[in-house]
Tab-separated table of C-alpha atoms in Angstrom:
chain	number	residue	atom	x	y	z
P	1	UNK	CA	-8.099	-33.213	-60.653
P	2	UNK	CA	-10.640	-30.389	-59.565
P	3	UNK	CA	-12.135	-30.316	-56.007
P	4	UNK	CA	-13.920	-27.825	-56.147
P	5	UNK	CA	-16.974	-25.901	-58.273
P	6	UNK	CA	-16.021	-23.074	-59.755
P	7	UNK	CA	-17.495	-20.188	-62.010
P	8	UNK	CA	-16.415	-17.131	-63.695
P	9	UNK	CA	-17.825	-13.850	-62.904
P	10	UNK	CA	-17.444	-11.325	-65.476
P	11	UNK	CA	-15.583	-8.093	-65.132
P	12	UNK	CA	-17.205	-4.882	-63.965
P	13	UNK	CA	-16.838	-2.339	-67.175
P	14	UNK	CA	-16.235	0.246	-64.628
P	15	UNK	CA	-12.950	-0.061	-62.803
P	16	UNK	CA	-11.983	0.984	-59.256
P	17	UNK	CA	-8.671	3.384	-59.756
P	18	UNK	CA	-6.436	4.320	-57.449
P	19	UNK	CA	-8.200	7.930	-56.654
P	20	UNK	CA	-11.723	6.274	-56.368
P	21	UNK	CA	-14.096	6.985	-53.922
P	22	UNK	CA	-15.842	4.671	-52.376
P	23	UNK	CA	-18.486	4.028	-49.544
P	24	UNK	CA	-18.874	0.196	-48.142
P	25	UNK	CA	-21.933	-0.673	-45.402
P	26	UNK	CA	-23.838	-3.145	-44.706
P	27	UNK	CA	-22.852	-6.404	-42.549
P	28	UNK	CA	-20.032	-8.207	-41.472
P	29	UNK	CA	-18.844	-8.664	-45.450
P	30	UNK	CA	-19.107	-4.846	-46.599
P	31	UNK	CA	-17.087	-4.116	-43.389
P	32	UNK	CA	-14.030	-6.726	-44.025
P	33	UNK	CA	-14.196	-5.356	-47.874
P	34	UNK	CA	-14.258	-2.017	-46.337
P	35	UNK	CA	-11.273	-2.839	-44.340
P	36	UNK	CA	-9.366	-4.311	-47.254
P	37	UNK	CA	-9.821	-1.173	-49.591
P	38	UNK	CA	-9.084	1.307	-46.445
P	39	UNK	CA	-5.473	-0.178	-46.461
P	40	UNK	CA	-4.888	0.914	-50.347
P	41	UNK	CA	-5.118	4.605	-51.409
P	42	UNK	CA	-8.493	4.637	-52.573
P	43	UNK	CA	-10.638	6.955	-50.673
P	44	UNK	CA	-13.011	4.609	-48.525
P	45	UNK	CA	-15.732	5.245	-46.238
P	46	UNK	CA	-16.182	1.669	-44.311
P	47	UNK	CA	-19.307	0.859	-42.184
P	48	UNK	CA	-20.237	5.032	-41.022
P	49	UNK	CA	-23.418	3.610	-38.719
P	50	UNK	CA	-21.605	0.466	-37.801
P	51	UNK	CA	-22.369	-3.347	-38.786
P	52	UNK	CA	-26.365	-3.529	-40.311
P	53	UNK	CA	-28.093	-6.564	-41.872
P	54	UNK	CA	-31.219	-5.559	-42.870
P	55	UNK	CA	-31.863	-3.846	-46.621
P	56	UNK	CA	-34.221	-1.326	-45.465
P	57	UNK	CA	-31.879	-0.728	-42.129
P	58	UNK	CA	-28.704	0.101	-44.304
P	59	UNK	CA	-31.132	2.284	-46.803
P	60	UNK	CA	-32.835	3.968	-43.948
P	61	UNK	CA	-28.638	4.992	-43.139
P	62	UNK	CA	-28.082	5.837	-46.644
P	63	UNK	CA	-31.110	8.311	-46.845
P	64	UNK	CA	-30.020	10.322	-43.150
P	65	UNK	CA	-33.346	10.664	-41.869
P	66	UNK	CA	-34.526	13.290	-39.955
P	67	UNK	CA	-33.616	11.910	-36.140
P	68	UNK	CA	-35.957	12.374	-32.914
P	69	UNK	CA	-34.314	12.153	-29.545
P	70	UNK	CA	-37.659	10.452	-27.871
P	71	UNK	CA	-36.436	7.572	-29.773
P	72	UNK	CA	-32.984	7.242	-28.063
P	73	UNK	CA	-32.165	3.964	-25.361
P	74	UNK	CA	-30.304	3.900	-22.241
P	75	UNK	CA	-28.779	1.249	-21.490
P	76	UNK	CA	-26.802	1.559	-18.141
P	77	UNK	CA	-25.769	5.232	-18.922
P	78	UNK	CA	-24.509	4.861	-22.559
P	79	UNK	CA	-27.375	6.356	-24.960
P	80	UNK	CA	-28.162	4.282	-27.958
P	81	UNK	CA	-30.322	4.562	-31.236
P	82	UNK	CA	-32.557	1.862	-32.424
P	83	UNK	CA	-31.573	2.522	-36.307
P	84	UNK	CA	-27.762	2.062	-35.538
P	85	UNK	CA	-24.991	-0.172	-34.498
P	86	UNK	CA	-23.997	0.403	-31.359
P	87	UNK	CA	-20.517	1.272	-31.471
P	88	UNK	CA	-22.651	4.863	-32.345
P	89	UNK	CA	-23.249	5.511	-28.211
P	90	UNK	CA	-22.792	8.186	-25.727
P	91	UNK	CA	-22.822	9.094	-22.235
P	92	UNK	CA	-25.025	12.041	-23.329
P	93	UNK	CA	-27.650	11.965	-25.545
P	94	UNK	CA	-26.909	15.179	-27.486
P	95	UNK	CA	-23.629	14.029	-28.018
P	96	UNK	CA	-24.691	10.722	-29.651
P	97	UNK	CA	-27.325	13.161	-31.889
P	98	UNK	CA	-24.505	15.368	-32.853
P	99	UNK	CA	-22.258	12.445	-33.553
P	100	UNK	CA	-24.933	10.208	-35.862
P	101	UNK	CA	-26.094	13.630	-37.805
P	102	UNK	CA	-21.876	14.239	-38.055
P	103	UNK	CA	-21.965	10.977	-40.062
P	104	UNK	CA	-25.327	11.543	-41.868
P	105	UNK	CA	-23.987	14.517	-43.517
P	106	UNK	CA	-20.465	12.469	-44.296
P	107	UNK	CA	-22.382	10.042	-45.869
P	108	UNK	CA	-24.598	12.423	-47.820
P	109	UNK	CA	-21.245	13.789	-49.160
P	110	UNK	CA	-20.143	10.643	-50.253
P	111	UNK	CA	-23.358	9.780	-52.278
P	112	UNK	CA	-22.079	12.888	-53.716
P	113	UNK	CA	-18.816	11.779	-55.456
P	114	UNK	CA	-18.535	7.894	-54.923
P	115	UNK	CA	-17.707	5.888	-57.677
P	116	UNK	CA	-18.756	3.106	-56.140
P	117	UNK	CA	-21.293	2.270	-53.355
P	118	UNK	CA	-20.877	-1.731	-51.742
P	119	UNK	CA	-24.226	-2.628	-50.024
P	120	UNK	CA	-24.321	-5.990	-48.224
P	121	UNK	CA	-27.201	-7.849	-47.259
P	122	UNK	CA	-27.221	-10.233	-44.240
P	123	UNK	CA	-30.625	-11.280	-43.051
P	124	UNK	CA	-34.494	-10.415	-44.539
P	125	UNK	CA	-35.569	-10.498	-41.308
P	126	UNK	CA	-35.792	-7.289	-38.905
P	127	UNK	CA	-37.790	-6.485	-35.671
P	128	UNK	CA	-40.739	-4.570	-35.427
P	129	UNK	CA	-40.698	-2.243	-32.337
P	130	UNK	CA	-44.100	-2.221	-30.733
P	131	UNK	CA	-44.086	1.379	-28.490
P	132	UNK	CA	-42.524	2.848	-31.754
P	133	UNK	CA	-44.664	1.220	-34.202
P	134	UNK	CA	-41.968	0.755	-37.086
P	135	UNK	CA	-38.580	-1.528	-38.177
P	136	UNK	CA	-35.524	-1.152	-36.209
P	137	UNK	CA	-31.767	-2.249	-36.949
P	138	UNK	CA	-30.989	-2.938	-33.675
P	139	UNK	CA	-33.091	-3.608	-30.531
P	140	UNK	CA	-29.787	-3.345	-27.905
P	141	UNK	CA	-30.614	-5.641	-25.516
P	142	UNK	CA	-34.147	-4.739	-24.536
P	143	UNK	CA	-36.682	-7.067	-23.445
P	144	UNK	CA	-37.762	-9.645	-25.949
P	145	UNK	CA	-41.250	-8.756	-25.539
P	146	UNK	CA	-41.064	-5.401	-26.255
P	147	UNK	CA	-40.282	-6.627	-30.328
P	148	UNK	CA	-41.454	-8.464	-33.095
P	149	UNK	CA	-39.844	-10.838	-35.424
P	150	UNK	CA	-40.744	-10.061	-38.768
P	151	UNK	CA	-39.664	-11.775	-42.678
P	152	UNK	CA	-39.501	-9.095	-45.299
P	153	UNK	CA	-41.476	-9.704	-48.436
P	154	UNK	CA	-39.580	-9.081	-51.678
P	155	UNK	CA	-41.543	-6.114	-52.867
P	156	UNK	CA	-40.656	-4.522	-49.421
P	157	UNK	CA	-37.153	-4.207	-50.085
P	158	UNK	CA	-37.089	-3.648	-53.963
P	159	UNK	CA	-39.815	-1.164	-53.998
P	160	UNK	CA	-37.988	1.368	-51.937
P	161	UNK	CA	-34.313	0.377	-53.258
P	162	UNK	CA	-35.560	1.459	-56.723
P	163	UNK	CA	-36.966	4.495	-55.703
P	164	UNK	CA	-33.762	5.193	-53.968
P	165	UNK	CA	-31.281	4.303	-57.240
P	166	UNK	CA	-33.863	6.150	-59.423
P	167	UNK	CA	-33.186	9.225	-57.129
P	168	UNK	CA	-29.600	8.859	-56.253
P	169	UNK	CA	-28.543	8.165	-59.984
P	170	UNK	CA	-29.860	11.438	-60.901
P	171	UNK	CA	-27.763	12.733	-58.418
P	172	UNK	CA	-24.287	11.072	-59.252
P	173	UNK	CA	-24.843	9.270	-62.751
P	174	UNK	CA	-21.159	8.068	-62.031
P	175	UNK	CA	-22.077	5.892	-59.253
P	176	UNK	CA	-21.843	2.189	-59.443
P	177	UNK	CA	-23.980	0.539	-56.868
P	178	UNK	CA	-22.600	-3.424	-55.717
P	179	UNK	CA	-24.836	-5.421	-54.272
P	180	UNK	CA	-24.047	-8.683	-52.691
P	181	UNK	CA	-25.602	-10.911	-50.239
P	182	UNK	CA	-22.971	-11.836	-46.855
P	183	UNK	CA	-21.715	-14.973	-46.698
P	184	UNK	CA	-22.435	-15.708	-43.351
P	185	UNK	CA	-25.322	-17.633	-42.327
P	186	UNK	CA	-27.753	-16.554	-39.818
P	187	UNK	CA	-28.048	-19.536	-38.060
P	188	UNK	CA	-29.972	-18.337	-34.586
P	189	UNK	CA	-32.422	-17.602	-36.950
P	190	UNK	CA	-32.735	-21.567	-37.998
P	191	UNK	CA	-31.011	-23.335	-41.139
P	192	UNK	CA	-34.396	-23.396	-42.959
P	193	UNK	CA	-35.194	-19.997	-41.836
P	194	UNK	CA	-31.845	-18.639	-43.226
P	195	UNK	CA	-32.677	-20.441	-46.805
P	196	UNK	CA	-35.510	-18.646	-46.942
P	197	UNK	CA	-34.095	-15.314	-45.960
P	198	UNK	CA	-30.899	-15.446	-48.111
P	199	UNK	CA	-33.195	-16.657	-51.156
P	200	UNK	CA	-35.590	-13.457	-50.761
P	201	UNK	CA	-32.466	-11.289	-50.358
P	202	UNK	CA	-31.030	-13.135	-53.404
P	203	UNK	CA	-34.397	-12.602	-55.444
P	204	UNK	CA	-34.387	-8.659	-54.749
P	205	UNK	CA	-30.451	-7.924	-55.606
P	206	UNK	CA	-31.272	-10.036	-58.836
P	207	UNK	CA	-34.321	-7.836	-59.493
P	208	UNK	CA	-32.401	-4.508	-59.137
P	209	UNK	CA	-29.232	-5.864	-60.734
P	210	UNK	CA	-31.472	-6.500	-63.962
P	211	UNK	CA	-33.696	-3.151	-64.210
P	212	UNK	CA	-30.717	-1.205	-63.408
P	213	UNK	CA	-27.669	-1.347	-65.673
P	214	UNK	CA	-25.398	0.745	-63.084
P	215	UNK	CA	-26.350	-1.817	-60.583
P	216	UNK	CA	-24.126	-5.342	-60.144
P	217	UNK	CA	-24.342	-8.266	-57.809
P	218	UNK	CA	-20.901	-9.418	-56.920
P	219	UNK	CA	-21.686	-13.316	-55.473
P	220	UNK	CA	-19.521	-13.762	-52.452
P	221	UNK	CA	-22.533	-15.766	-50.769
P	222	UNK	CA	-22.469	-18.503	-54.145
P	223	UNK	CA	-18.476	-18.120	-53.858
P	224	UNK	CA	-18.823	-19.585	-50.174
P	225	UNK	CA	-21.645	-21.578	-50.978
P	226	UNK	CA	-20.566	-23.302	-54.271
P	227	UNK	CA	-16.351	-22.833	-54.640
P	228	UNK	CA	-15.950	-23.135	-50.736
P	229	UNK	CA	-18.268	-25.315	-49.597
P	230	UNK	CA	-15.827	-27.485	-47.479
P	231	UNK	CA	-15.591	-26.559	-43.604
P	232	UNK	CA	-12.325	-26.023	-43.723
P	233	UNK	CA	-12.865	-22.633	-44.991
P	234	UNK	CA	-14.980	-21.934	-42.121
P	235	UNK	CA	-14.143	-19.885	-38.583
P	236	UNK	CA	-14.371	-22.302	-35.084
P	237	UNK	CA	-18.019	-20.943	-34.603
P	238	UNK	CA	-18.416	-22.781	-38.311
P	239	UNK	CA	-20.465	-19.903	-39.036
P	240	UNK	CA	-17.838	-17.015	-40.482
P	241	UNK	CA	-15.637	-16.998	-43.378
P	242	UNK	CA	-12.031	-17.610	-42.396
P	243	UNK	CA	-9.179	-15.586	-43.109
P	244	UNK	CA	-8.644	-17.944	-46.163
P	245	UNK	CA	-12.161	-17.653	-48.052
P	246	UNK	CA	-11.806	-13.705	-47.073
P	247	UNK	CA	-8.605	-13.864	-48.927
P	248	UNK	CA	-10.116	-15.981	-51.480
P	249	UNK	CA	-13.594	-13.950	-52.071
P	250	UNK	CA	-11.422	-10.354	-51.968
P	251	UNK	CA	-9.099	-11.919	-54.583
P	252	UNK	CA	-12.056	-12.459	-56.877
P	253	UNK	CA	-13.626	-9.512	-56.147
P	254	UNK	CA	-10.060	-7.320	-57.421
P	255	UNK	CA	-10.252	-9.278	-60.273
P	256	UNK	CA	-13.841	-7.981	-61.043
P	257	UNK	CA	-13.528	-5.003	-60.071
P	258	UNK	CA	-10.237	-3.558	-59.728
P	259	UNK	CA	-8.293	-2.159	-62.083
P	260	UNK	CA	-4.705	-2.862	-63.423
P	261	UNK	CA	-3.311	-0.202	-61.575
P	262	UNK	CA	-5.173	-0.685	-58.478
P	263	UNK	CA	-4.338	-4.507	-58.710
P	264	UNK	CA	-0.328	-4.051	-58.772
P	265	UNK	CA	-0.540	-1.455	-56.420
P	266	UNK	CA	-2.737	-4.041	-54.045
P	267	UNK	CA	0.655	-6.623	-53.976
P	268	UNK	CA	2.658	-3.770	-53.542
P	269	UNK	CA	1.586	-2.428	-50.541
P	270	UNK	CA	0.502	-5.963	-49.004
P	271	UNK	CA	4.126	-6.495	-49.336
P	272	UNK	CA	4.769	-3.643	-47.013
P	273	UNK	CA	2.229	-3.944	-44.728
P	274	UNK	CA	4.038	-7.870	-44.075
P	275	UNK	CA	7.356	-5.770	-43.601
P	276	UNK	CA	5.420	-3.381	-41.512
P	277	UNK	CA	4.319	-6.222	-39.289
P	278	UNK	CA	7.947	-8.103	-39.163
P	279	UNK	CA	8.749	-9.386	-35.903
P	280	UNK	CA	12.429	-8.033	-36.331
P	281	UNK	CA	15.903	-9.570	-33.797
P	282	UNK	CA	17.003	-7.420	-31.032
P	283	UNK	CA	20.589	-7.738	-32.845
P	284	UNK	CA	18.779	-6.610	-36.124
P	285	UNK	CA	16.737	-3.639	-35.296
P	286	UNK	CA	19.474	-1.233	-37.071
P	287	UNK	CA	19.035	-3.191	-40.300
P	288	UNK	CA	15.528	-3.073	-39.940
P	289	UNK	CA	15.028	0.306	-39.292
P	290	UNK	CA	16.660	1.336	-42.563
P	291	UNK	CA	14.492	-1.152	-44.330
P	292	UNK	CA	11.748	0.678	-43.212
P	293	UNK	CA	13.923	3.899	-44.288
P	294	UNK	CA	14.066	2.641	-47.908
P	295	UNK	CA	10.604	1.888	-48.151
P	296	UNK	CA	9.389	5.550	-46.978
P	297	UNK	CA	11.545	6.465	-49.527
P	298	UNK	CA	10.301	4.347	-51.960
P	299	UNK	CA	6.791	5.709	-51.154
P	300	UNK	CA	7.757	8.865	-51.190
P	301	UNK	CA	8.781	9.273	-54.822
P	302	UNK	CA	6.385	12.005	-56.355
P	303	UNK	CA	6.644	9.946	-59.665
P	304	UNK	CA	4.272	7.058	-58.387
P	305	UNK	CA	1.255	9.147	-59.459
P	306	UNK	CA	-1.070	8.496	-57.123
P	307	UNK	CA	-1.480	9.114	-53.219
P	308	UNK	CA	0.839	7.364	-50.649
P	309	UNK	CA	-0.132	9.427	-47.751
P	310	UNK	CA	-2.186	6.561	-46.241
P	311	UNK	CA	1.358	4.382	-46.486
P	312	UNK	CA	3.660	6.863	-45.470
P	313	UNK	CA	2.254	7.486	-42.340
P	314	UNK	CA	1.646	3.560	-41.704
P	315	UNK	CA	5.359	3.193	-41.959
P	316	UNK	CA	6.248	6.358	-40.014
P	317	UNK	CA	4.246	5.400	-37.005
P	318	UNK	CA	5.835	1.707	-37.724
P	319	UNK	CA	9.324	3.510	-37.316
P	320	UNK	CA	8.398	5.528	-34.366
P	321	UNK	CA	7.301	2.788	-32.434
P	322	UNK	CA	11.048	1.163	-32.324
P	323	UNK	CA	13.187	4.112	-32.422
């Protein structure tokens, strides 16, 4: 018997290796994706400006705008910028100008040499700032008044998205952009409302995925939607993915995109990262610590062929933390 609706997605024909680069923003879904592939020896750059929703928030990031400093907040001392998460703050404000244009030019290196690029889109709509006259990403706690809710249209988001893959393709013709739409429902803005927003989001990815052929759309919101649809896959606020449909969407996303090598390595080092994590006996710390001895040593062998820095310092820290 089947319980559940299920659908095949069909493999990228470009393959994340081992040694790929690879730069993940966007909402709460790029960031747990970003996680995943941080912990494997690929070389990731997860969420640089912090958790965004909107598509024209996380392209206004990708493009590193020029920055003005009249546009900074305060909010009880800690400086803040309307165009970024804020886990991006300072107590000074030329510190928190240095730090975003520190990740600006990271990210402008990344464009660079990526392989792949994993945009996620969470909401359509964004909030108009009335003194500044444009979008923000963020309005940090100000007063409601001071904003205005707004509903993108689809030709606001896929006009400037092509002119952005038209211009970073000619860039880095090796970069595969992944678009997907998050998983997680935007309820404050209403049920209805969130239909509506996750069906214009839906509408531009489609769009782009079909005039572009180095552009996907990898469906983690129809995974959740359609394979997972029971609450049981659902966090208490019945609103999040659980840590079994993360488990379940990553799974399908290795097998789309990952490649052979990348996919054994993947078990291989979850299997360490459990041993790393072993609540060990009192009377069994000496046995453990020479596990933990054998598997630096097992990571250490230069005939592996690909990077195990990332590992071996996991499980030297590991070690130092009980010897």
């Amino acid at each position: 018997m089947q319980f559940t609706t299920t659908f095949s997605i069909p493999e990228s024909i470009q393959k994340i290796e081992p040694s790929s680069h690879v730069l993940s923003i966007g909402s709460c879904f790029a960031e747990n994706m970003g996680k995943r592939m941080e912990n494997l020896p690929l070389n990731t750059i997860n969420q640089p400006f912090g958790t965004l929703f909107h598509p024209n928030a996380i392209l206004k990031a990708l493009q590193t705008d020029k920055l003005s400093p009249i546009e900074l907040v305060n909010q009880q001392g800690i400086w803040l910028h309307p165009d970024y998460h804020s886990s991006l703050c300072a107590s000074d404000p030329s510190d928190l100008m240095e730090l975003i244009q520190q990740r600006q030019q990271k990210v402008k290196k990344s464009l660079g040499q990526s392989q792949f690029l994993l945009i996620t889109w969470g909401t359509a709509y964004y909030y108009w700032d009335k003194k500044l006259k444009r979008p923000i990403a963020n309005c940090h706690k100000q007063a409601a008044n001071s904003f205005e809710k707004r509903l993108s249209t689809l030709d606001e988001i896929i006009l400037p998205y092509q002119e952005f893959i038209q211009k970073i393709n000619k860039k880095n013709s090796n970069l595969r952009i992944i678009l997907t739409v998050s998983p997680v429902r935007h309820t404050k803005d209403g049920i209805p409302e969130n239909a509506v927003s996750k069906a214009i989001l839906r509408l531009a990815a489609e769009t782009l995925k079909n005039k572009f052929p180095y552009v996907d759309y990898f469906p983690a919101y129809e995974i959740m939607l359609d394979e997972l649809r029971d609450y049981r896959f659902y966090a208490s606020d019945m609103i999040h993915p659980n840590d079994t449909a993360e488990e379940y969407i990553w799974q399908k996303f290795m097998g789309c995109y990952f490649s052979k090598d990348l996919v054994n390595i993947e078990k291989k080092w979850k299997a360490a990262y459990q041993t790393l994590q072993h609540q060990f006996h009192p009377a069994k710390k000496a046995l453990y610590l020479q596990s933990l001895e054998q598997c630096k040593a097992e990571f250490s062998s230069t005939t592996l062929g690909y990077d195990t820095s990332k590992m071996q310092q996991a499980i030297e820290a590991r070690i130092l933390s009980i010897s």
